[in-house]
Amino acid sequence: MSLRVGYFPQNNSLWVLRHRRVLERAVPDVEWVDLRDLPAGERPAPTEGLPSAHGDHLFDGGYDFIGTGSTPPVTAQAKGHDIVYVAVSGPRVENGRIVVPASSPIQGPADLKGRRVALGHGSWQTTLLLLALEKAGLTWRDIEPVDAYGNAAELFLNGEVDAWVGSYPDLTDVEDRIEVRTVIATEGLFSHRSLWFTSREFATTRRDELAAIIAALQESDAWIRDNPLDAATYFARDDGELHAWEHAIRTRPWGLNPVDADFVAEQQHAADLFHANGLIQRRITVADAVLPEINALLTP
């Protein structure tokens, strides 16, 4: 039986792991599934729900293991998928923030009321924006969210949106072209971690393969930390942005951490916000997706 791993550039660790072929030393039969090539599935309007393709494909035969940001596993659990968290990265608070053009009258999150805000809906950007709105006493219904995962930077530069939940490396290009101002930073509001998850069935019946994935990711992440320029070349081959990727890689944490109580609490807060704002249809308990014994696999 082959081991199927879902990957894409947005989970930097898995992207590099796929290209360096570290995992294949322990598990020869690995099938790498580019998430960008999978059917998109239903993508609701950003005012009505969250896209769920990443979690859905974990349960329809698309792959056995996946790495994403913080939002997809919450969405998957809300749809009734029996997921299990495997590990989390350190905080990536330097990876992005909510920005406006320097000349904008928007000074803080309260000024986002009635404004068009571009974001990659269904990613960590949805969580950050909801937390910013909550801080200002606003809800999802108080803004016009613009789902612009592929062309948000272009919309922002063209003035077609009022604000943008931007992230690197895309922010690098924008900052090189215009002056931007931060509406609210990620630090202090949201830890914005990478994370890895799987199905409960895989986590409990294929533990040796899960341990091999964790060990390979740990080894590869150590290499990325020590070789940021070399690591950036794997991303630049895909989009040509070597400088931007090197900057992003140098500012991000590397390594896998256990799923702890602080992370679970943050995820629960986000899940409760999704439900209160009508983006998921049922309440979930994030702790139900945690198997404490998996943390032992992360111990060197």
PDB file of C-alpha atoms in Angstrom:
ATOM      1  CA  MET A   1       0.000   0.000   0.000  1.00  0.00           C
ATOM      2  CA  SER A   2       1.487   3.335  -1.017  1.00  0.00           C
ATOM      3  CA  LEU A   3       1.708   6.267   1.345  1.00  0.00           C
ATOM      4  CA  ARG A   4      -0.071   9.284  -0.129  1.00  0.00           C
ATOM      5  CA  VAL A   5       1.010  12.708   1.084  1.00  0.00           C
ATOM      6  CA  GLY A   6      -0.811  15.885   0.129  1.00  0.00           C
ATOM      7  CA  TYR A   7       1.486  18.854  -0.381  1.00  0.00           C
ATOM      8  CA  PHE A   8       1.626  22.356  -1.848  1.00  0.00           C
ATOM      9  CA  PRO A   9       3.948  25.377  -1.518  1.00  0.00           C
ATOM     10  CA  GLN A  10       1.880  26.921   1.265  1.00  0.00           C
ATOM     11  CA  ASN A  11       3.048  24.174   3.623  1.00  0.00           C
ATOM     12  CA  ASN A  12       6.714  24.934   3.202  1.00  0.00           C
ATOM     13  CA  SER A  13       7.960  21.894   5.112  1.00  0.00           C
ATOM     14  CA  LEU A  14       6.148  19.359   2.964  1.00  0.00           C
ATOM     15  CA  TRP A  15       7.082  21.190  -0.236  1.00  0.00           C
ATOM     16  CA  VAL A  16      10.785  20.861   0.551  1.00  0.00           C
ATOM     17  CA  LEU A  17      10.387  17.315   1.855  1.00  0.00           C
ATOM     18  CA  ARG A  18       8.798  16.258  -1.417  1.00  0.00           C
ATOM     19  CA  HIS A  19      11.670  17.692  -3.445  1.00  0.00           C
ATOM     20  CA  ARG A  20      14.513  16.429  -1.250  1.00  0.00           C
ATOM     21  CA  ARG A  21      13.069  12.877  -1.070  1.00  0.00           C
ATOM     22  CA  VAL A  22      14.072  12.313   2.549  1.00  0.00           C
ATOM     23  CA  LEU A  23      10.898  10.366   3.334  1.00  0.00           C
ATOM     24  CA  GLU A  24      11.588   7.837   0.582  1.00  0.00           C
ATOM     25  CA  ARG A  25      14.570   6.505   2.517  1.00  0.00           C
ATOM     26  CA  ALA A  26      12.175   5.087   5.132  1.00  0.00           C
ATOM     27  CA  VAL A  27       9.052   4.556   2.984  1.00  0.00           C
ATOM     28  CA  PRO A  28      10.010   3.695  -0.607  1.00  0.00           C
ATOM     29  CA  ASP A  29       6.449   3.789  -1.982  1.00  0.00           C
ATOM     30  CA  VAL A  30       5.417   7.407  -1.499  1.00  0.00           C
ATOM     31  CA  GLU A  31       2.857   9.088  -3.746  1.00  0.00           C
ATOM     32  CA  TRP A  32       3.033  12.873  -3.599  1.00  0.00           C
ATOM     33  CA  VAL A  33      -0.327  14.490  -4.345  1.00  0.00           C
ATOM     34  CA  ASP A  34      -0.187  18.162  -5.357  1.00  0.00           C
ATOM     35  CA  LEU A  35      -3.198  19.735  -3.680  1.00  0.00           C
ATOM     36  CA  ARG A  36      -3.438  22.280  -6.465  1.00  0.00           C
ATOM     37  CA  ASP A  37      -4.326  19.497  -8.921  1.00  0.00           C
ATOM     38  CA  LEU A  38      -7.199  18.039  -6.914  1.00  0.00           C
ATOM     39  CA  PRO A  39     -10.846  18.917  -7.600  1.00  0.00           C
ATOM     40  CA  ALA A  40     -11.686  22.128  -5.796  1.00  0.00           C
ATOM     41  CA  GLY A  41     -15.009  20.842  -4.498  1.00  0.00           C
ATOM     42  CA  GLU A  42     -17.750  23.159  -3.327  1.00  0.00           C
ATOM     43  CA  ARG A  43     -16.503  26.664  -2.635  1.00  0.00           C
ATOM     44  CA  PRO A  44     -19.221  28.649  -0.868  1.00  0.00           C
ATOM     45  CA  ALA A  45     -19.458  32.399  -1.004  1.00  0.00           C
ATOM     46  CA  PRO A  46     -17.145  33.880   1.642  1.00  0.00           C
ATOM     47  CA  THR A  47     -20.153  35.285   3.506  1.00  0.00           C
ATOM     48  CA  GLU A  48     -21.815  31.864   3.735  1.00  0.00           C
ATOM     49  CA  GLY A  49     -19.224  29.261   4.662  1.00  0.00           C
ATOM     50  CA  LEU A  50     -15.700  27.914   4.367  1.00  0.00           C
ATOM     51  CA  PRO A  51     -14.209  25.821   1.539  1.00  0.00           C
ATOM     52  CA  SER A  52     -13.451  22.299   2.737  1.00  0.00           C
ATOM     53  CA  ALA A  53     -11.589  20.573  -0.093  1.00  0.00           C
ATOM     54  CA  HIS A  54      -8.379  19.963   1.861  1.00  0.00           C
ATOM     55  CA  GLY A  55     -10.143  18.062   4.604  1.00  0.00           C
ATOM     56  CA  ASP A  56     -12.603  16.352   2.262  1.00  0.00           C
ATOM     57  CA  HIS A  57      -9.849  14.815   0.137  1.00  0.00           C
ATOM     58  CA  LEU A  58      -8.240  13.307   3.222  1.00  0.00           C
ATOM     59  CA  PHE A  59     -11.343  11.146   3.490  1.00  0.00           C
ATOM     60  CA  ASP A  60     -12.211  10.454  -0.146  1.00  0.00           C
ATOM     61  CA  GLY A  61      -8.954   8.728  -1.052  1.00  0.00           C
ATOM     62  CA  GLY A  62      -6.993  11.792  -2.069  1.00  0.00           C
ATOM     63  CA  TYR A  63      -4.145  11.265   0.395  1.00  0.00           C
ATOM     64  CA  ASP A  64      -3.311   9.932   3.859  1.00  0.00           C
ATOM     65  CA  PHE A  65      -1.499  12.879   5.433  1.00  0.00           C
ATOM     66  CA  ILE A  66      -1.548  16.618   4.880  1.00  0.00           C
ATOM     67  CA  GLY A  67      -0.001  19.871   6.097  1.00  0.00           C
ATOM     68  CA  THR A  68      -1.868  23.193   6.027  1.00  0.00           C
ATOM     69  CA  GLY A  69      -2.476  26.284   8.107  1.00  0.00           C
ATOM     70  CA  SER A  70      -4.762  26.360  11.104  1.00  0.00           C
ATOM     71  CA  THR A  71      -8.166  26.752   9.445  1.00  0.00           C
ATOM     72  CA  PRO A  72      -8.644  23.593   7.273  1.00  0.00           C
ATOM     73  CA  PRO A  73      -8.628  21.085  10.173  1.00  0.00           C
ATOM     74  CA  VAL A  74     -11.312  23.090  11.977  1.00  0.00           C
ATOM     75  CA  THR A  75     -13.395  23.097   8.814  1.00  0.00           C
ATOM     76  CA  ALA A  76     -12.854  19.354   8.375  1.00  0.00           C
ATOM     77  CA  GLN A  77     -13.886  18.568  11.927  1.00  0.00           C
ATOM     78  CA  ALA A  78     -16.975  20.743  11.549  1.00  0.00           C
ATOM     79  CA  LYS A  79     -18.003  18.628   8.539  1.00  0.00           C
ATOM     80  CA  GLY A  80     -17.833  15.513  10.706  1.00  0.00           C
ATOM     81  CA  HIS A  81     -14.466  14.202   9.489  1.00  0.00           C
ATOM     82  CA  ASP A  82     -12.611  12.206  12.148  1.00  0.00           C
ATOM     83  CA  ILE A  83      -9.278  14.022  11.983  1.00  0.00           C
ATOM     84  CA  VAL A  84      -6.274  13.840  14.280  1.00  0.00           C
ATOM     85  CA  TYR A  85      -3.706  16.601  14.763  1.00  0.00           C
ATOM     86  CA  VAL A  86      -0.139  15.329  14.423  1.00  0.00           C
ATOM     87  CA  ALA A  87       2.118  18.344  15.098  1.00  0.00           C
ATOM     88  CA  VAL A  88       2.358  22.123  14.907  1.00  0.00           C
ATOM     89  CA  SER A  89       5.094  24.569  13.985  1.00  0.00           C
ATOM     90  CA  GLY A  90       6.252  27.438  16.126  1.00  0.00           C
ATOM     91  CA  PRO A  91       4.385  30.741  15.789  1.00  0.00           C
ATOM     92  CA  ARG A  92       4.726  32.367  12.351  1.00  0.00           C
ATOM     93  CA  VAL A  93       3.640  35.856  13.339  1.00  0.00           C
ATOM     94  CA  GLU A  94       6.013  37.492  10.846  1.00  0.00           C
ATOM     95  CA  ASN A  95       4.432  35.687   7.906  1.00  0.00           C
ATOM     96  CA  GLY A  96       1.642  38.164   7.280  1.00  0.00           C
ATOM     97  CA  ARG A  97      -0.725  40.848   8.553  1.00  0.00           C
ATOM     98  CA  ILE A  98      -3.658  43.039   7.516  1.00  0.00           C
ATOM     99  CA  VAL A  99      -2.444  45.980   5.444  1.00  0.00           C
ATOM    100  CA  VAL A 100      -3.784  49.001   3.576  1.00  0.00           C
ATOM    101  CA  PRO A 101      -2.117  51.517   1.233  1.00  0.00           C
ATOM    102  CA  ALA A 102      -0.234  54.154   3.212  1.00  0.00           C
ATOM    103  CA  SER A 103      -2.687  56.822   2.005  1.00  0.00           C
ATOM    104  CA  SER A 104      -5.780  54.915   3.203  1.00  0.00           C
ATOM    105  CA  PRO A 105      -8.034  56.498   5.831  1.00  0.00           C
ATOM    106  CA  ILE A 106      -8.285  53.095   7.543  1.00  0.00           C
ATOM    107  CA  GLN A 107      -6.294  53.339  10.768  1.00  0.00           C
ATOM    108  CA  GLY A 108      -7.369  50.274  12.732  1.00  0.00           C
ATOM    109  CA  PRO A 109      -9.603  47.204  12.549  1.00  0.00           C
ATOM    110  CA  ALA A 110     -12.696  49.179  13.568  1.00  0.00           C
ATOM    111  CA  ASP A 111     -12.331  51.152  10.316  1.00  0.00           C
ATOM    112  CA  LEU A 112     -12.763  47.959   8.283  1.00  0.00           C
ATOM    113  CA  LYS A 113     -16.543  48.221   8.762  1.00  0.00           C
ATOM    114  CA  GLY A 114     -18.217  48.317   5.370  1.00  0.00           C
ATOM    115  CA  ARG A 115     -14.903  47.804   3.563  1.00  0.00           C
ATOM    116  CA  ARG A 116     -13.807  45.277   0.964  1.00  0.00           C
ATOM    117  CA  VAL A 117     -11.095  43.046   2.416  1.00  0.00           C
ATOM    118  CA  ALA A 118      -9.189  40.589   0.229  1.00  0.00           C
ATOM    119  CA  LEU A 119      -8.048  37.286   1.665  1.00  0.00           C
ATOM    120  CA  GLY A 120      -7.447  33.652   0.856  1.00  0.00           C
ATOM    121  CA  HIS A 121     -10.732  32.528   2.365  1.00  0.00           C
ATOM    122  CA  GLY A 122     -10.541  29.222   4.192  1.00  0.00           C
ATOM    123  CA  SER A 123      -6.873  29.678   5.047  1.00  0.00           C
ATOM    124  CA  TRP A 124      -5.280  31.124   8.209  1.00  0.00           C
ATOM    125  CA  GLN A 125      -6.189  34.523   6.785  1.00  0.00           C
ATOM    126  CA  THR A 126      -9.853  33.963   7.626  1.00  0.00           C
ATOM    127  CA  THR A 127      -8.919  33.274  11.229  1.00  0.00           C
ATOM    128  CA  LEU A 128      -6.728  36.366  11.509  1.00  0.00           C
ATOM    129  CA  LEU A 129      -9.394  38.607  10.011  1.00  0.00           C
ATOM    130  CA  LEU A 130     -12.095  37.235  12.333  1.00  0.00           C
ATOM    131  CA  LEU A 131      -9.870  37.803  15.353  1.00  0.00           C
ATOM    132  CA  ALA A 132      -9.162  41.362  14.213  1.00  0.00           C
ATOM    133  CA  LEU A 133     -12.881  42.029  13.774  1.00  0.00           C
ATOM    134  CA  GLU A 134     -13.634  40.558  17.186  1.00  0.00           C
ATOM    135  CA  LYS A 135     -11.040  42.861  18.749  1.00  0.00           C
ATOM    136  CA  ALA A 136     -12.870  45.826  17.189  1.00  0.00           C
ATOM    137  CA  GLY A 137     -16.313  44.617  18.244  1.00  0.00           C
ATOM    138  CA  LEU A 138     -17.262  43.747  14.657  1.00  0.00           C
ATOM    139  CA  THR A 139     -18.486  40.567  12.976  1.00  0.00           C
ATOM    140  CA  TRP A 140     -18.037  38.940   9.581  1.00  0.00           C
ATOM    141  CA  ARG A 141     -21.249  40.611   8.455  1.00  0.00           C
ATOM    142  CA  ASP A 142     -19.747  44.058   9.030  1.00  0.00           C
ATOM    143  CA  ILE A 143     -17.266  43.743   6.137  1.00  0.00           C
ATOM    144  CA  GLU A 144     -17.295  42.588   2.530  1.00  0.00           C
ATOM    145  CA  PRO A 145     -14.835  39.682   2.374  1.00  0.00           C
ATOM    146  CA  VAL A 146     -13.341  39.146  -1.083  1.00  0.00           C
ATOM    147  CA  ASP A 147     -12.155  35.595  -1.702  1.00  0.00           C
ATOM    148  CA  ALA A 148      -9.043  36.214  -3.783  1.00  0.00           C
ATOM    149  CA  TYR A 149      -6.583  33.451  -3.047  1.00  0.00           C
ATOM    150  CA  GLY A 150      -4.749  33.696  -6.356  1.00  0.00           C
ATOM    151  CA  ASN A 151      -4.931  37.396  -7.204  1.00  0.00           C
ATOM    152  CA  ALA A 152      -5.323  39.285  -3.920  1.00  0.00           C
ATOM    153  CA  ALA A 153      -2.084  41.235  -4.383  1.00  0.00           C
ATOM    154  CA  GLU A 154      -3.217  42.384  -7.826  1.00  0.00           C
ATOM    155  CA  LEU A 155      -6.603  43.517  -6.502  1.00  0.00           C
ATOM    156  CA  PHE A 156      -4.857  45.392  -3.701  1.00  0.00           C
ATOM    157  CA  LEU A 157      -2.405  47.135  -6.019  1.00  0.00           C
ATOM    158  CA  ASN A 158      -5.216  48.092  -8.404  1.00  0.00           C
ATOM    159  CA  GLY A 159      -7.285  49.617  -5.620  1.00  0.00           C
ATOM    160  CA  GLU A 160     -10.137  47.153  -6.089  1.00  0.00           C
ATOM    161  CA  VAL A 161     -10.160  46.289  -2.385  1.00  0.00           C
ATOM    162  CA  ASP A 162      -9.683  48.513   0.656  1.00  0.00           C
ATOM    163  CA  ALA A 163      -7.515  46.172   2.726  1.00  0.00           C
ATOM    164  CA  TRP A 164      -5.667  42.903   2.326  1.00  0.00           C
ATOM    165  CA  VAL A 165      -4.738  40.038   4.623  1.00  0.00           C
ATOM    166  CA  GLY A 166      -1.331  39.748   3.015  1.00  0.00           C
ATOM    167  CA  SER A 167       1.366  37.165   3.529  1.00  0.00           C
ATOM    168  CA  TYR A 168       4.905  36.586   2.364  1.00  0.00           C
ATOM    169  CA  PRO A 169       6.231  36.067  -0.221  1.00  0.00           C
ATOM    170  CA  ASP A 170       3.426  38.024  -1.969  1.00  0.00           C
ATOM    171  CA  LEU A 171       3.835  40.920   0.458  1.00  0.00           C
ATOM    172  CA  THR A 172       7.473  41.311  -0.557  1.00  0.00           C
ATOM    173  CA  ASP A 173       6.536  42.197  -4.131  1.00  0.00           C
ATOM    174  CA  VAL A 174       3.830  44.626  -3.002  1.00  0.00           C
ATOM    175  CA  GLU A 175       6.120  46.333  -0.495  1.00  0.00           C
ATOM    176  CA  ASP A 176       8.702  46.793  -3.256  1.00  0.00           C
ATOM    177  CA  ARG A 177       6.119  48.644  -5.343  1.00  0.00           C
ATOM    178  CA  ILE A 178       4.052  50.752  -2.932  1.00  0.00           C
ATOM    179  CA  GLU A 179       4.126  51.925   0.659  1.00  0.00           C
ATOM    180  CA  VAL A 180       1.753  49.984   2.881  1.00  0.00           C
ATOM    181  CA  ARG A 181       0.578  50.470   6.436  1.00  0.00           C
ATOM    182  CA  THR A 182      -0.316  47.759   8.941  1.00  0.00           C
ATOM    183  CA  VAL A 183      -3.904  47.798  10.193  1.00  0.00           C
ATOM    184  CA  ILE A 184      -3.262  45.044  12.690  1.00  0.00           C
ATOM    185  CA  ALA A 185      -0.262  42.784  13.148  1.00  0.00           C
ATOM    186  CA  THR A 186      -0.518  39.046  13.618  1.00  0.00           C
ATOM    187  CA  GLU A 187       1.730  39.057  16.685  1.00  0.00           C
ATOM    188  CA  GLY A 188      -0.259  39.307  19.874  1.00  0.00           C
ATOM    189  CA  LEU A 189      -3.468  38.284  18.141  1.00  0.00           C
ATOM    190  CA  PHE A 190      -2.827  34.911  16.537  1.00  0.00           C
ATOM    191  CA  SER A 191       0.078  32.445  16.578  1.00  0.00           C
ATOM    192  CA  HIS A 192      -0.496  31.444  12.919  1.00  0.00           C
ATOM    193  CA  ARG A 193       1.171  28.027  12.979  1.00  0.00           C
ATOM    194  CA  SER A 194       1.686  25.492  10.262  1.00  0.00           C
ATOM    195  CA  LEU A 195       0.252  22.138  11.231  1.00  0.00           C
ATOM    196  CA  TRP A 196      -0.053  18.579  10.043  1.00  0.00           C
ATOM    197  CA  PHE A 197      -3.046  16.284  10.392  1.00  0.00           C
ATOM    198  CA  THR A 198      -4.404  12.955   9.262  1.00  0.00           C
ATOM    199  CA  SER A 199      -7.388  10.672   9.771  1.00  0.00           C
ATOM    200  CA  ARG A 200      -7.842   8.801  13.028  1.00  0.00           C
ATOM    201  CA  GLU A 201      -7.745   5.552  11.069  1.00  0.00           C
ATOM    202  CA  PHE A 202      -4.309   6.327   9.638  1.00  0.00           C
ATOM    203  CA  ALA A 203      -2.981   7.598  12.961  1.00  0.00           C
ATOM    204  CA  THR A 204      -3.994   4.434  14.772  1.00  0.00           C
ATOM    205  CA  THR A 205      -3.419   1.701  12.173  1.00  0.00           C
ATOM    206  CA  ARG A 206      -0.333   2.969  10.323  1.00  0.00           C
ATOM    207  CA  ARG A 207       1.691   4.330  13.196  1.00  0.00           C
ATOM    208  CA  ASP A 208       5.078   3.271  11.755  1.00  0.00           C
ATOM    209  CA  GLU A 209       4.473   5.290   8.599  1.00  0.00           C
ATOM    210  CA  LEU A 210       3.289   8.237  10.658  1.00  0.00           C
ATOM    211  CA  ALA A 211       6.492   8.064  12.709  1.00  0.00           C
ATOM    212  CA  ALA A 212       8.530   7.958   9.489  1.00  0.00           C
ATOM    213  CA  ILE A 213       6.787  11.099   8.184  1.00  0.00           C
ATOM    214  CA  ILE A 214       7.464  12.949  11.426  1.00  0.00           C
ATOM    215  CA  ALA A 215      11.137  11.936  11.476  1.00  0.00           C
ATOM    216  CA  ALA A 216      11.586  12.946   7.827  1.00  0.00           C
ATOM    217  CA  LEU A 217       9.947  16.320   8.404  1.00  0.00           C
ATOM    218  CA  GLN A 218      12.134  16.979  11.423  1.00  0.00           C
ATOM    219  CA  GLU A 219      15.282  16.166   9.463  1.00  0.00           C
ATOM    220  CA  SER A 220      14.200  18.227   6.459  1.00  0.00           C
ATOM    221  CA  ASP A 221      13.153  21.221   8.559  1.00  0.00           C
ATOM    222  CA  ALA A 222      16.579  21.257  10.230  1.00  0.00           C
ATOM    223  CA  TRP A 223      18.132  21.398   6.765  1.00  0.00           C
ATOM    224  CA  ILE A 224      15.827  24.272   5.722  1.00  0.00           C
ATOM    225  CA  ARG A 225      16.791  26.253   8.813  1.00  0.00           C
ATOM    226  CA  ASP A 226      20.494  25.846   8.028  1.00  0.00           C
ATOM    227  CA  ASN A 227      20.190  26.335   4.241  1.00  0.00           C
ATOM    228  CA  PRO A 228      17.519  29.001   3.584  1.00  0.00           C
ATOM    229  CA  LEU A 229      18.816  30.054   0.168  1.00  0.00           C
ATOM    230  CA  ASP A 230      19.043  26.476  -1.093  1.00  0.00           C
ATOM    231  CA  ALA A 231      15.569  25.789   0.261  1.00  0.00           C
ATOM    232  CA  ALA A 232      14.213  28.893  -1.474  1.00  0.00           C
ATOM    233  CA  THR A 233      15.272  27.494  -4.848  1.00  0.00           C
ATOM    234  CA  TYR A 234      12.663  24.733  -4.544  1.00  0.00           C
ATOM    235  CA  PHE A 235       9.946  27.386  -4.366  1.00  0.00           C
ATOM    236  CA  ALA A 236      11.492  29.703  -6.956  1.00  0.00           C
ATOM    237  CA  ARG A 237      11.395  26.902  -9.517  1.00  0.00           C
ATOM    238  CA  ASP A 238       7.622  27.037  -9.151  1.00  0.00           C
ATOM    239  CA  ASP A 239       7.097  30.812  -9.328  1.00  0.00           C
ATOM    240  CA  GLY A 240      10.491  32.457  -9.915  1.00  0.00           C
ATOM    241  CA  GLU A 241      10.480  34.529  -6.714  1.00  0.00           C
ATOM    242  CA  LEU A 242      13.819  33.509  -5.201  1.00  0.00           C
ATOM    243  CA  HIS A 243      14.408  36.734  -3.245  1.00  0.00           C
ATOM    244  CA  ALA A 244      10.903  36.746  -1.772  1.00  0.00           C
ATOM    245  CA  TRP A 245      11.062  33.094  -0.775  1.00  0.00           C
ATOM    246  CA  GLU A 246      14.479  33.424   0.830  1.00  0.00           C
ATOM    247  CA  HIS A 247      13.135  36.285   2.959  1.00  0.00           C
ATOM    248  CA  ALA A 248      10.092  34.248   3.942  1.00  0.00           C
ATOM    249  CA  ILE A 249      12.131  31.173   4.842  1.00  0.00           C
ATOM    250  CA  ARG A 250      14.626  33.128   6.945  1.00  0.00           C
ATOM    251  CA  THR A 251      11.833  34.622   9.071  1.00  0.00           C
ATOM    252  CA  ARG A 252       9.852  31.424   9.732  1.00  0.00           C
ATOM    253  CA  PRO A 253      10.281  28.868  12.513  1.00  0.00           C
ATOM    254  CA  TRP A 254      11.272  25.329  11.579  1.00  0.00           C
ATOM    255  CA  GLY A 255      10.677  22.049  13.332  1.00  0.00           C
ATOM    256  CA  LEU A 256       7.663  20.131  14.606  1.00  0.00           C
ATOM    257  CA  ASN A 257       6.183  20.741  18.052  1.00  0.00           C
ATOM    258  CA  PRO A 258       3.681  18.692  20.055  1.00  0.00           C
ATOM    259  CA  VAL A 259       0.030  19.703  20.076  1.00  0.00           C
ATOM    260  CA  ASP A 260      -0.295  21.443  23.440  1.00  0.00           C
ATOM    261  CA  ALA A 261      -3.052  23.046  25.490  1.00  0.00           C
ATOM    262  CA  ASP A 262      -2.287  26.584  24.280  1.00  0.00           C
ATOM    263  CA  PHE A 263      -2.679  25.563  20.647  1.00  0.00           C
ATOM    264  CA  VAL A 264      -5.899  23.665  21.367  1.00  0.00           C
ATOM    265  CA  ALA A 265      -7.326  26.703  23.165  1.00  0.00           C
ATOM    266  CA  GLU A 266      -6.477  28.994  20.263  1.00  0.00           C
ATOM    267  CA  GLN A 267      -8.039  26.581  17.778  1.00  0.00           C
ATOM    268  CA  GLN A 268     -11.149  26.304  19.927  1.00  0.00           C
ATOM    269  CA  HIS A 269     -11.488  30.078  20.042  1.00  0.00           C
ATOM    270  CA  ALA A 270     -11.224  30.208  16.249  1.00  0.00           C
ATOM    271  CA  ALA A 271     -13.764  27.400  15.845  1.00  0.00           C
ATOM    272  CA  ASP A 272     -16.196  29.191  18.131  1.00  0.00           C
ATOM    273  CA  LEU A 273     -15.781  32.375  16.081  1.00  0.00           C
ATOM    274  CA  PHE A 274     -16.420  30.476  12.839  1.00  0.00           C
ATOM    275  CA  HIS A 275     -19.632  29.108  14.276  1.00  0.00           C
ATOM    276  CA  ALA A 276     -20.785  32.413  15.770  1.00  0.00           C
ATOM    277  CA  ASN A 277     -20.251  34.113  12.399  1.00  0.00           C
ATOM    278  CA  GLY A 278     -22.088  31.443  10.415  1.00  0.00           C
ATOM    279  CA  LEU A 279     -19.030  30.014   8.651  1.00  0.00           C
ATOM    280  CA  ILE A 280     -19.415  26.491  10.070  1.00  0.00           C
ATOM    281  CA  GLN A 281     -22.757  24.924  10.843  1.00  0.00           C
ATOM    282  CA  ARG A 282     -22.043  23.111  14.089  1.00  0.00           C
ATOM    283  CA  ARG A 283     -19.952  23.556  17.184  1.00  0.00           C
ATOM    284  CA  ILE A 284     -16.897  21.366  17.546  1.00  0.00           C
ATOM    285  CA  THR A 285     -14.552  20.376  20.346  1.00  0.00           C
ATOM    286  CA  VAL A 286     -10.994  20.692  19.058  1.00  0.00           C
ATOM    287  CA  ALA A 287      -9.620  18.481  21.838  1.00  0.00           C
ATOM    288  CA  ASP A 288     -11.534  15.547  20.332  1.00  0.00           C
ATOM    289  CA  ALA A 289      -9.014  15.609  17.454  1.00  0.00           C
ATOM    290  CA  VAL A 290      -5.971  15.233  19.732  1.00  0.00           C
ATOM    291  CA  LEU A 291      -4.316  11.883  20.521  1.00  0.00           C
ATOM    292  CA  PRO A 292      -1.792  12.541  23.328  1.00  0.00           C
ATOM    293  CA  GLU A 293       0.244   9.456  22.471  1.00  0.00           C
ATOM    294  CA  ILE A 294       1.218  10.965  19.121  1.00  0.00           C
ATOM    295  CA  ASN A 295       3.289  13.564  20.971  1.00  0.00           C
ATOM    296  CA  ALA A 296       5.678  10.765  21.932  1.00  0.00           C
ATOM    297  CA  LEU A 297       6.581  10.400  18.244  1.00  0.00           C
ATOM    298  CA  LEU A 298       7.884  13.980  18.267  1.00  0.00           C
ATOM    299  CA  THR A 299      10.412  13.335  21.030  1.00  0.00           C
ATOM    300  CA  PRO A 300      13.936  12.993  19.566  1.00  0.00           C
TER     301      PRO A 300
END
